[in-house]
Short mmCIF file of C-alpha atoms in Angstrom, two decimals:
data_model
loop_
_atom_site.label_atom_id
_atom_site.label_comp_id
_atom_site.label_asym_id
_atom_site.label_seq_id
_atom_site.Cartn_x
_atom_site.Cartn_y
_atom_site.Cartn_z
CA UNK A 1 53.31 61.61 -96.89
CA UNK A 2 56.32 63.37 -94.60
CA UNK A 3 57.09 62.55 -91.46
CA UNK A 4 59.74 62.31 -89.01
CA UNK A 5 59.86 58.66 -88.91
CA UNK A 6 58.11 55.73 -90.93
CA UNK A 7 57.56 52.62 -89.73
CA UNK A 8 55.64 49.44 -91.85
CA UNK A 9 53.56 46.66 -91.00
CA UNK A 10 51.59 43.84 -92.81
CA UNK A 11 48.10 45.17 -91.05
CA UNK A 12 47.08 48.42 -89.49
CA UNK A 13 44.10 48.41 -87.46
CA UNK A 14 42.38 52.09 -86.89
CA UNK A 15 40.65 52.23 -83.60
CA UNK A 16 41.82 50.34 -80.35
CA UNK A 17 37.82 49.51 -79.24
CA UNK A 18 36.48 46.40 -78.00
CA UNK A 19 36.92 45.09 -81.72
CA UNK A 20 40.11 46.92 -82.52
CA UNK A 21 41.50 45.04 -79.73
CA UNK A 22 40.23 41.85 -80.00
CA UNK A 23 41.79 41.53 -83.85
CA UNK A 24 45.01 42.71 -82.75
CA UNK A 25 44.88 39.81 -80.42
CA UNK A 26 43.49 37.52 -82.56
CA UNK A 27 46.72 38.23 -85.99
CA UNK A 28 48.89 38.29 -82.28
CA UNK A 29 48.89 34.10 -82.79
CA UNK A 30 50.26 34.32 -86.77
CA UNK A 31 53.16 35.53 -87.94
CA UNK A 32 51.76 39.07 -89.57
CA UNK A 33 53.31 42.84 -88.00
CA UNK A 34 50.43 44.40 -86.69
CA UNK A 35 49.74 47.78 -85.69
CA UNK A 36 47.30 48.89 -83.40
CA UNK A 37 46.55 53.44 -83.60
CA UNK A 38 44.49 54.69 -81.19
CA UNK A 39 43.52 58.34 -80.23
CA UNK A 40 42.19 58.58 -76.84
CA UNK A 41 44.29 56.98 -74.17
CA UNK A 42 43.01 53.51 -72.84
CA UNK A 43 42.71 54.79 -69.27
CA UNK A 44 41.38 57.48 -69.68
CA UNK A 45 37.67 58.77 -68.52
CA UNK A 46 37.38 59.62 -72.08
CA UNK A 47 38.08 56.69 -73.52
CA UNK A 48 34.02 54.63 -74.62
CA UNK A 49 35.34 51.69 -74.88
CA UNK A 50 36.07 50.74 -72.02
CA UNK A 51 33.46 52.20 -69.69
CA UNK A 52 31.00 51.10 -66.95
CA UNK A 53 27.91 49.72 -69.46
CA UNK A 54 27.09 46.38 -69.68
CA UNK A 55 27.32 43.96 -73.03
CA UNK A 56 25.58 40.48 -73.77
CA UNK A 57 27.92 38.07 -74.80
CA UNK A 58 26.42 35.38 -77.16
CA UNK A 59 28.44 31.77 -76.33
CA UNK A 60 29.94 31.88 -80.00
CA UNK A 61 31.63 34.94 -78.97
CA UNK A 62 32.68 33.51 -75.34
CA UNK A 63 34.22 30.68 -77.83
CA UNK A 64 36.05 32.59 -79.67
CA UNK A 65 37.79 35.25 -76.77
CA UNK A 66 38.29 31.66 -75.25
CA UNK A 67 40.24 30.69 -78.22
CA UNK A 68 41.99 33.60 -78.11
CA UNK A 69 42.84 33.19 -74.47
CA UNK A 70 41.01 36.62 -73.63
CA UNK A 71 37.92 34.27 -71.74
CA UNK A 72 40.14 33.21 -68.56
CA UNK A 73 40.90 36.27 -67.23
CA UNK A 74 37.00 37.42 -68.48
CA UNK A 75 35.64 35.49 -66.28
CA UNK A 76 38.10 36.06 -63.84
CA UNK A 77 36.91 39.65 -63.11
CA UNK A 78 33.11 39.69 -63.74
CA UNK A 79 31.04 37.91 -66.36
CA UNK A 80 27.45 37.13 -64.95
CA UNK A 81 25.67 33.63 -66.51
CA UNK A 82 22.27 34.07 -68.96
CA UNK A 83 21.07 30.71 -67.63
CA UNK A 84 17.03 32.03 -69.35
CA UNK A 85 16.46 34.05 -71.87
CA UNK A 86 12.00 35.41 -70.99
CA UNK A 87 10.79 37.46 -73.79
CA UNK A 88 6.91 38.98 -73.96
CA UNK A 89 5.36 41.25 -75.70
CA UNK A 90 3.29 43.92 -73.46
CA UNK A 91 -0.07 44.44 -73.23
CA UNK A 92 -0.82 41.06 -75.78
CA UNK A 93 -0.89 37.26 -75.22
CA UNK A 94 2.28 35.26 -75.26
CA UNK A 95 5.70 34.26 -74.56
CA UNK A 96 8.75 32.50 -75.08
CA UNK A 97 11.37 30.95 -72.30
CA UNK A 98 14.54 30.24 -73.72
CA UNK A 99 16.61 28.12 -71.63
CA UNK A 100 20.29 26.52 -71.57
CA UNK A 101 19.35 22.98 -71.25
CA UNK A 102 16.77 24.02 -75.08
CA UNK A 103 20.72 24.69 -76.69
CA UNK A 104 22.67 21.93 -73.88
CA UNK A 105 25.12 24.51 -72.98
CA UNK A 106 26.29 25.87 -70.01
CA UNK A 107 24.77 29.49 -70.77
CA UNK A 108 23.16 31.19 -73.02
CA UNK A 109 25.94 33.88 -72.65
CA UNK A 110 27.03 36.53 -70.01
CA UNK A 111 26.87 39.80 -68.88
CA UNK A 112 30.41 41.37 -68.83
CA UNK A 113 31.02 45.00 -68.54
CA UNK A 114 32.85 46.41 -71.12
CA UNK A 115 35.28 47.81 -68.98
CA UNK A 116 35.92 44.26 -67.95
CA UNK A 117 36.36 43.12 -71.61
CA UNK A 118 38.16 45.54 -72.41
CA UNK A 119 41.09 45.08 -69.67
CA UNK A 120 41.06 41.37 -70.04
CA UNK A 121 42.01 42.76 -73.93
CA UNK A 122 44.41 44.84 -73.01
CA UNK A 123 46.07 42.38 -70.13
CA UNK A 124 46.41 39.54 -73.08
CA UNK A 125 47.81 42.35 -76.15
CA UNK A 126 50.56 43.35 -73.65
CA UNK A 127 52.42 40.40 -73.99
CA UNK A 128 52.17 40.20 -77.80
CA UNK A 129 54.38 40.98 -80.89
CA UNK A 130 51.67 43.64 -81.26
CA UNK A 131 53.02 47.25 -81.69
CA UNK A 132 51.24 49.56 -79.94
CA UNK A 133 50.05 53.64 -81.07
CA UNK A 134 48.66 55.35 -78.27
CA UNK A 135 47.22 58.15 -78.28
CA UNK A 136 47.95 58.64 -81.73
CA UNK A 137 45.33 60.27 -84.55
CA UNK A 138 45.52 59.74 -87.82
CA UNK A 139 45.71 62.71 -89.39
CA UNK A 140 45.48 61.74 -93.30
CA UNK A 141 45.46 58.53 -94.88
CA UNK A 142 46.57 57.91 -98.76
CA UNK A 143 46.26 54.43 -100.50
CA UNK A 144 48.59 53.33 -102.86
CA UNK A 145 49.37 50.83 -105.33
CA UNK A 146 50.95 47.84 -102.76
CA UNK A 147 49.98 49.18 -99.76
CA UNK A 148 48.39 52.19 -97.48
CA UNK A 149 49.69 54.90 -95.61
CA UNK A 150 49.04 56.74 -92.42
CA UNK A 151 50.29 59.81 -91.27
CA UNK A 152 49.81 60.07 -87.36
CA UNK A 153 50.14 62.64 -84.86
CA UNK A 154 51.83 61.58 -81.57
CA UNK A 155 52.91 63.37 -78.14
CA UNK A 156 56.50 62.74 -79.56
CA UNK A 157 55.58 64.31 -83.19
CA UNK A 158 54.19 63.06 -85.92
CA UNK A 159 55.27 59.57 -87.43
CA UNK A 160 54.07 57.28 -90.33
CA UNK A 161 52.93 53.78 -90.99
CA UNK A 162 53.02 51.98 -93.70
CA UNK A 163 51.01 48.84 -93.97
CA UNK A 164 49.60 46.86 -96.54
CA UNK A 165 46.15 46.16 -95.67
CA UNK A 166 44.53 49.05 -93.28
CA UNK A 167 41.76 48.06 -91.18
CA UNK A 168 38.77 50.86 -89.84
CA UNK A 169 37.74 49.61 -86.15
CA UNK A 170 36.96 52.59 -85.21
CA UNK A 171 33.02 52.25 -84.38
CA UNK A 172 29.79 54.06 -86.50
CA UNK A 173 31.04 58.07 -87.04
CA UNK A 174 34.54 56.24 -88.92
CA UNK A 175 36.43 59.20 -90.29
CA UNK A 176 38.93 56.83 -91.66
CA UNK A 177 35.83 54.75 -93.80
CA UNK A 178 34.66 58.12 -95.16
CA UNK A 179 38.52 59.10 -96.22
CA UNK A 180 38.38 55.65 -97.91
CA UNK A 181 35.71 56.40 -99.79
CA UNK A 182 33.44 53.26 -98.20
CA UNK A 183 30.65 54.18 -98.19
CA UNK A 184 27.49 54.12 -95.11
CA UNK A 185 23.82 54.38 -95.67
CA UNK A 186 22.15 55.05 -91.56
CA UNK A 187 18.59 55.43 -91.23
CA UNK A 188 17.74 57.15 -87.63
CA UNK A 189 15.24 55.09 -85.64
CA UNK A 190 14.20 57.65 -84.07
CA UNK A 191 14.43 56.26 -80.72
CA UNK A 192 17.30 56.61 -77.95
CA UNK A 193 18.32 53.97 -75.45
CA UNK A 194 18.40 54.67 -72.00
CA UNK A 195 20.87 52.69 -70.15
CA UNK A 196 21.76 52.07 -66.54
CA UNK A 197 20.95 49.36 -63.70
CA UNK A 198 18.65 48.34 -60.87
CA UNK A 199 18.09 46.57 -57.86
CA UNK A 200 15.89 43.62 -57.53
CA UNK A 201 14.41 42.98 -54.08
CA UNK A 202 14.47 38.91 -55.52
CA UNK A 203 17.23 37.36 -57.01
CA UNK A 204 17.26 37.14 -61.00
CA UNK A 205 18.50 33.51 -61.11
CA UNK A 206 20.59 34.32 -64.57
CA UNK A 207 17.30 35.17 -66.62
CA UNK A 208 17.71 38.11 -68.41
CA UNK A 209 14.15 39.77 -70.06
CA UNK A 210 13.29 41.10 -73.97
CA UNK A 211 9.87 42.95 -73.53
CA UNK A 212 8.40 44.72 -75.87
CA UNK A 213 6.58 47.73 -75.64
CA UNK A 214 4.63 49.94 -77.68
CA UNK A 215 7.50 52.94 -77.30
CA UNK A 216 10.54 49.93 -78.40
CA UNK A 217 12.02 47.50 -76.82
CA UNK A 218 12.78 47.19 -72.40
CA UNK A 219 15.77 44.60 -71.73
CA UNK A 220 16.75 43.32 -68.66
CA UNK A 221 20.40 41.79 -68.55
CA UNK A 222 21.26 39.94 -64.86
CA UNK A 223 24.14 40.84 -63.30
CA UNK A 224 26.13 40.61 -59.55
CA UNK A 225 24.24 41.25 -56.57
CA UNK A 226 20.79 41.00 -57.75
CA UNK A 227 20.90 43.89 -60.18
CA UNK A 228 20.02 43.59 -63.47
CA UNK A 229 21.29 46.23 -66.61
CA UNK A 230 18.74 47.54 -68.05
CA UNK A 231 18.64 49.25 -71.61
CA UNK A 232 15.31 50.70 -71.99
CA UNK A 233 13.80 51.96 -75.13
CA UNK A 234 12.04 55.01 -75.90
CA UNK A 235 11.30 57.43 -78.34
CA UNK A 236 14.06 60.28 -78.47
CA UNK A 237 11.49 63.18 -77.66
CA UNK A 238 10.74 60.93 -73.96
CA UNK A 239 14.39 60.08 -73.15
CA UNK A 240 15.16 64.06 -72.02
CA UNK A 241 12.64 63.34 -69.77
CA UNK A 242 14.20 59.89 -68.25
CA UNK A 243 17.21 61.36 -68.37
CA UNK A 244 16.81 63.75 -65.68
CA UNK A 245 14.34 62.56 -63.43
CA UNK A 246 14.19 61.90 -59.70
CA UNK A 247 15.56 58.17 -58.68
CA UNK A 248 12.21 57.50 -57.29
CA UNK A 249 10.51 59.15 -60.56
CA UNK A 250 12.80 57.15 -62.94
CA UNK A 251 12.43 53.70 -60.66
CA UNK A 252 8.61 53.37 -60.81
CA UNK A 253 8.10 54.75 -64.50
CA UNK A 254 10.33 51.45 -65.08
CA UNK A 255 8.50 49.17 -62.82
CA UNK A 256 5.10 50.34 -64.71
CA UNK A 257 6.26 50.03 -67.97
CA UNK A 258 7.90 46.27 -67.15
CA UNK A 259 5.56 45.32 -64.44
CA UNK A 260 6.15 42.68 -61.46
CA UNK A 261 7.24 39.42 -62.84
CA UNK A 262 11.59 40.79 -61.80
CA UNK A 263 10.36 42.11 -58.67
CA UNK A 264 10.81 45.43 -57.29
CA UNK A 265 13.44 47.66 -58.90
CA UNK A 266 15.44 50.21 -56.75
CA UNK A 267 18.37 51.90 -56.18
CA UNK A 268 19.10 52.88 -60.04
CA UNK A 269 22.74 53.35 -61.43
CA UNK A 270 24.21 56.45 -63.83
CA UNK A 271 22.28 56.60 -66.40
CA UNK A 272 23.54 57.07 -70.18
CA UNK A 273 21.37 57.92 -73.24
CA UNK A 274 22.20 56.36 -76.78
CA UNK A 275 20.31 58.07 -79.99
CA UNK A 276 19.85 54.29 -82.23
CA UNK A 277 20.24 53.95 -85.69
CA UNK A 278 20.53 51.59 -88.42
CA UNK A 279 24.36 51.54 -90.49
CA UNK A 280 24.47 49.43 -93.29
CA UNK A 281 27.55 49.32 -95.39
CA UNK A 282 26.21 47.52 -98.88
CA UNK A 283 30.82 46.78 -99.63
CA UNK A 284 32.87 47.30 -96.79
CA UNK A 285 35.80 47.14 -98.91
CA UNK A 286 37.62 49.06 -100.81
CA UNK A 287 41.80 49.61 -102.72
CA UNK A 288 43.99 47.90 -99.48
CA UNK A 289 41.05 48.63 -96.98
CA UNK A 290 37.90 46.80 -95.17
CA UNK A 291 36.04 48.32 -92.28
CA UNK A 292 34.58 46.22 -89.54
CA UNK A 293 32.52 46.03 -86.36
CA UNK A 294 30.24 49.29 -86.28
CA UNK A 295 32.40 50.91 -89.01
CA UNK A 296 30.93 48.07 -91.18
CA UNK A 297 27.45 47.66 -88.90
CA UNK A 298 25.05 49.28 -86.33
CA UNK A 299 22.33 47.02 -84.93
CA UNK A 300 19.66 47.91 -82.76
CA UNK A 301 20.48 47.28 -79.29
CA UNK A 302 17.20 44.35 -79.17
CA UNK A 303 18.54 41.14 -78.92
CA UNK A 304 21.89 41.97 -77.91
CA UNK A 305 23.75 41.30 -81.52
CA UNK A 306 26.38 44.34 -82.58
CA UNK A 307 28.89 43.42 -80.64
CA UNK A 308 28.82 39.95 -80.91
CA UNK A 309 28.46 40.52 -84.81
CA UNK A 310 31.67 42.87 -84.88
CA UNK A 311 33.57 39.80 -83.39
CA UNK A 312 32.99 36.88 -86.23
CA UNK A 313 34.24 39.77 -88.12
CA UNK A 314 37.28 40.11 -85.99
CA UNK A 315 37.36 35.97 -86.32
CA UNK A 316 36.75 36.03 -90.32
CA UNK A 317 38.70 38.09 -91.10
CA UNK A 318 41.89 36.99 -88.40
CA UNK A 319 41.35 33.41 -90.30
CA UNK A 320 41.51 34.85 -94.20
CA UNK A 321 44.15 37.75 -93.60
CA UNK A 322 46.20 34.15 -91.78
CA UNK A 323 45.36 31.51 -94.56
CA UNK A 324 46.67 34.07 -97.39
CA UNK A 325 49.50 35.04 -95.50
CA UNK A 326 50.16 30.82 -95.35
CA UNK A 327 49.64 30.91 -99.14
CA UNK A 328 52.50 33.08 -99.48
CA UNK A 329 49.33 35.92 -101.07
CA UNK A 330 49.55 39.31 -100.74
CA UNK A 331 47.39 40.12 -97.56
CA UNK A 332 45.70 42.99 -98.63
CA UNK A 333 44.84 42.00 -102.51
CA UNK A 334 41.65 42.88 -103.63
CA UNK A 335 41.47 38.75 -104.17
CA UNK A 336 41.85 38.29 -99.86
CA UNK A 337 39.81 41.29 -98.70
CA UNK A 338 37.07 40.58 -101.34
CA UNK A 339 36.68 36.85 -100.24
CA UNK A 340 36.38 38.35 -96.73
CA UNK A 341 33.57 40.34 -97.49
CA UNK A 342 32.20 37.98 -99.24
CA UNK A 343 32.16 36.22 -96.60
CA UNK A 344 30.50 37.49 -94.07
CA UNK A 345 27.73 39.37 -96.60
CA UNK A 346 25.30 36.79 -95.44
CA UNK A 347 26.18 36.42 -91.75
CA UNK A 348 25.38 40.41 -91.24
CA UNK A 349 22.67 41.30 -93.46
CA UNK A 350 20.86 37.93 -91.35
CA UNK A 351 22.02 39.83 -88.37
CA UNK A 352 20.45 43.17 -90.16
CA UNK A 353 17.41 41.69 -90.80
CA UNK A 354 16.54 40.08 -87.75
CA UNK A 355 16.85 43.35 -85.41
CA UNK A 356 15.43 45.26 -87.46
CA UNK A 357 12.38 43.01 -88.26
CA UNK A 358 11.71 42.57 -84.43
CA UNK A 359 11.53 46.42 -84.01
CA UNK A 360 9.21 46.66 -87.17
CA UNK A 361 7.25 43.51 -86.34
CA UNK A 362 6.97 44.96 -82.32
CA UNK A 363 6.45 48.64 -83.09
CA UNK A 364 3.57 48.01 -84.86
CA UNK A 365 0.08 47.54 -82.18
CA UNK A 366 -1.85 46.82 -85.39
CA UNK A 367 -4.25 44.09 -83.92
CA UNK A 368 -4.48 41.17 -85.68
CA UNK A 369 -0.50 41.52 -86.46
CA UNK A 370 -0.37 41.13 -81.95
CA UNK A 371 -2.85 38.81 -82.72
CA UNK A 372 -0.17 36.96 -85.16
CA UNK A 373 3.17 38.19 -83.18
CA UNK A 374 1.38 36.16 -79.88
CA UNK A 375 0.93 33.24 -82.16
CA UNK A 376 5.05 32.94 -83.21
CA UNK A 377 6.31 34.28 -79.52
CA UNK A 378 3.99 30.72 -77.85
CA UNK A 379 4.55 28.74 -81.42
CA UNK A 380 8.53 29.45 -80.49
CA UNK A 381 8.24 28.75 -77.00
CA UNK A 382 6.05 25.15 -77.30
CA UNK A 383 8.09 23.66 -80.35
CA UNK A 384 11.70 22.85 -80.09
CA UNK A 385 12.53 23.33 -83.41
CA UNK A 386 12.06 27.11 -83.80
CA UNK A 387 13.65 27.46 -80.52
CA UNK A 388 16.61 25.90 -81.38
CA UNK A 389 16.42 28.13 -84.74
CA UNK A 390 16.00 31.38 -82.52
CA UNK A 391 18.30 30.28 -80.41
CA UNK A 392 21.43 29.74 -83.58
CA UNK A 393 20.29 32.73 -84.07
CA UNK A 394 21.00 34.92 -81.03
CA UNK A 395 24.11 33.01 -79.97
CA UNK A 396 25.98 33.46 -82.90
CA UNK A 397 25.91 29.81 -83.67
CA UNK A 398 24.18 29.98 -86.70
CA UNK A 399 26.25 29.78 -90.24
CA UNK A 400 29.06 29.40 -91.10
CA UNK A 401 31.06 29.24 -88.06
CA UNK A 402 34.86 30.94 -88.10
CA UNK A 403 37.76 28.71 -87.16
CA UNK A 404 38.41 30.36 -83.71
CA UNK A 405 34.39 29.87 -83.15
CA UNK A 406 35.76 26.56 -83.23
CA UNK A 407 38.45 26.20 -80.85
CA UNK A 408 41.19 26.24 -83.39
CA UNK A 409 43.99 29.13 -83.09
CA UNK A 410 45.65 30.26 -86.20
CA UNK A 411 48.55 28.57 -85.88
#
C-alpha cells in the first residue's frame, strides 16, 4: 500500500470517540507505541461523541476512569451522583428501590454529559505521548502476517500507518470492522429512544427512575438544577410525532406517560431520536485486529449499560496488551487477542442477555407474566441477596473486575 509517509506503531486505534480515547489513555500508561485515528475533528459540531447527550456512568466505570487519572477532571466539570434508583412497571403493582447504602458506596453511578467526558479524556490524552491523527479518514486496510497497514487521508495528504495490532472502536456501523471481516449480527427493536431534558418543580434528591411502559422503558436521570435527562423509548412509528410536537404538548405527553412521582415537568430541552437495535459480534477478533465498544456490541439503553460495557472492554484489552508486552510477546498475535476475547465473552453475553431480557420481559403485557414481574420487583426490593445481585450487575462489578477497575495502574 502506497503513501507519501509511513509511520509504524504497536497499536493503532481506529475511532476517537469515548471508547477509543479511553483506550488510548489506558495504553499511555504502558511503553507501547500508540496511534489514534479519528475522521471528525474533536471540536467540531459534527463530532457525535462529544455532544450534550447524558451518559449514566456505573460505579465500575468511575473506578476505571479514576485509575486513568481522568475522573478528577470529570467531577470538576459536571457529574451528578445517582444515590438511588426507583424501578416500576406502569399500570401494575410492584416496584424496587435501590440505594447507595445497599451497596456501601457513595453513589450507584453518575450522570455525565458526553461532552464533559470527552473533554476530560482529550485533556488527559494531550499529556501523553500517544500520536493523534485527527482529522484522518481510513481509506483502506491491508492485513499482513506481521501487522496491519492503513491508508489514512489527512489534510496534508495520504499517509500510511502500520501497526502490530489494529483496534476498531468506531461505533456500531463500523466500516473498518466490515473490511476486516468481523461479522456483526443486528436485530432491530422497532423502537426509538427520544432523548431530551426537563426541569421538575421539586428536587430530584439524586434519584433516577426506570419506568417500564407498554411502548418501552422511560428513564429519568438526575442532572444539575432540578433537571432530569430523559430517555423515552417508544415504538418507532410514534417517534416522529413526538419529535415535532410543541413543547407544551410534548411535556404533557411525557407527564401522562410517567406520572407525577418525580414532580411536574417543564422547560424541555432539544430532542434527539435514536433508532434502537441489538448488535452481537460472535467473534470480535480477526487476524491482527479486534473490535471493542459499540463496534463489538450494541445494547438497548435500558439500565444504561452501553458505554460502561465498552469501558470494560478498554480496561481488559489494555491489561492484556500490557501484560503481553511485558512478557515479550507479540501484542497482535492470535493467542493474545484470543485471550482478550475469552476474558470478555462472559461479561458481554451476560450484559446483552440482561438488557435484552428486560425488554422482552416487560414488553409482554400478558396478565400472568405481569403478575410475576410484580412479584419479582417486590422480591428484589425486600430481599438483600437479590438486590445485591442486581446492583453488582448494574454497577459493572459482577464477575472478574479488570486491573484498572481495581484501582491498579498499568505500570
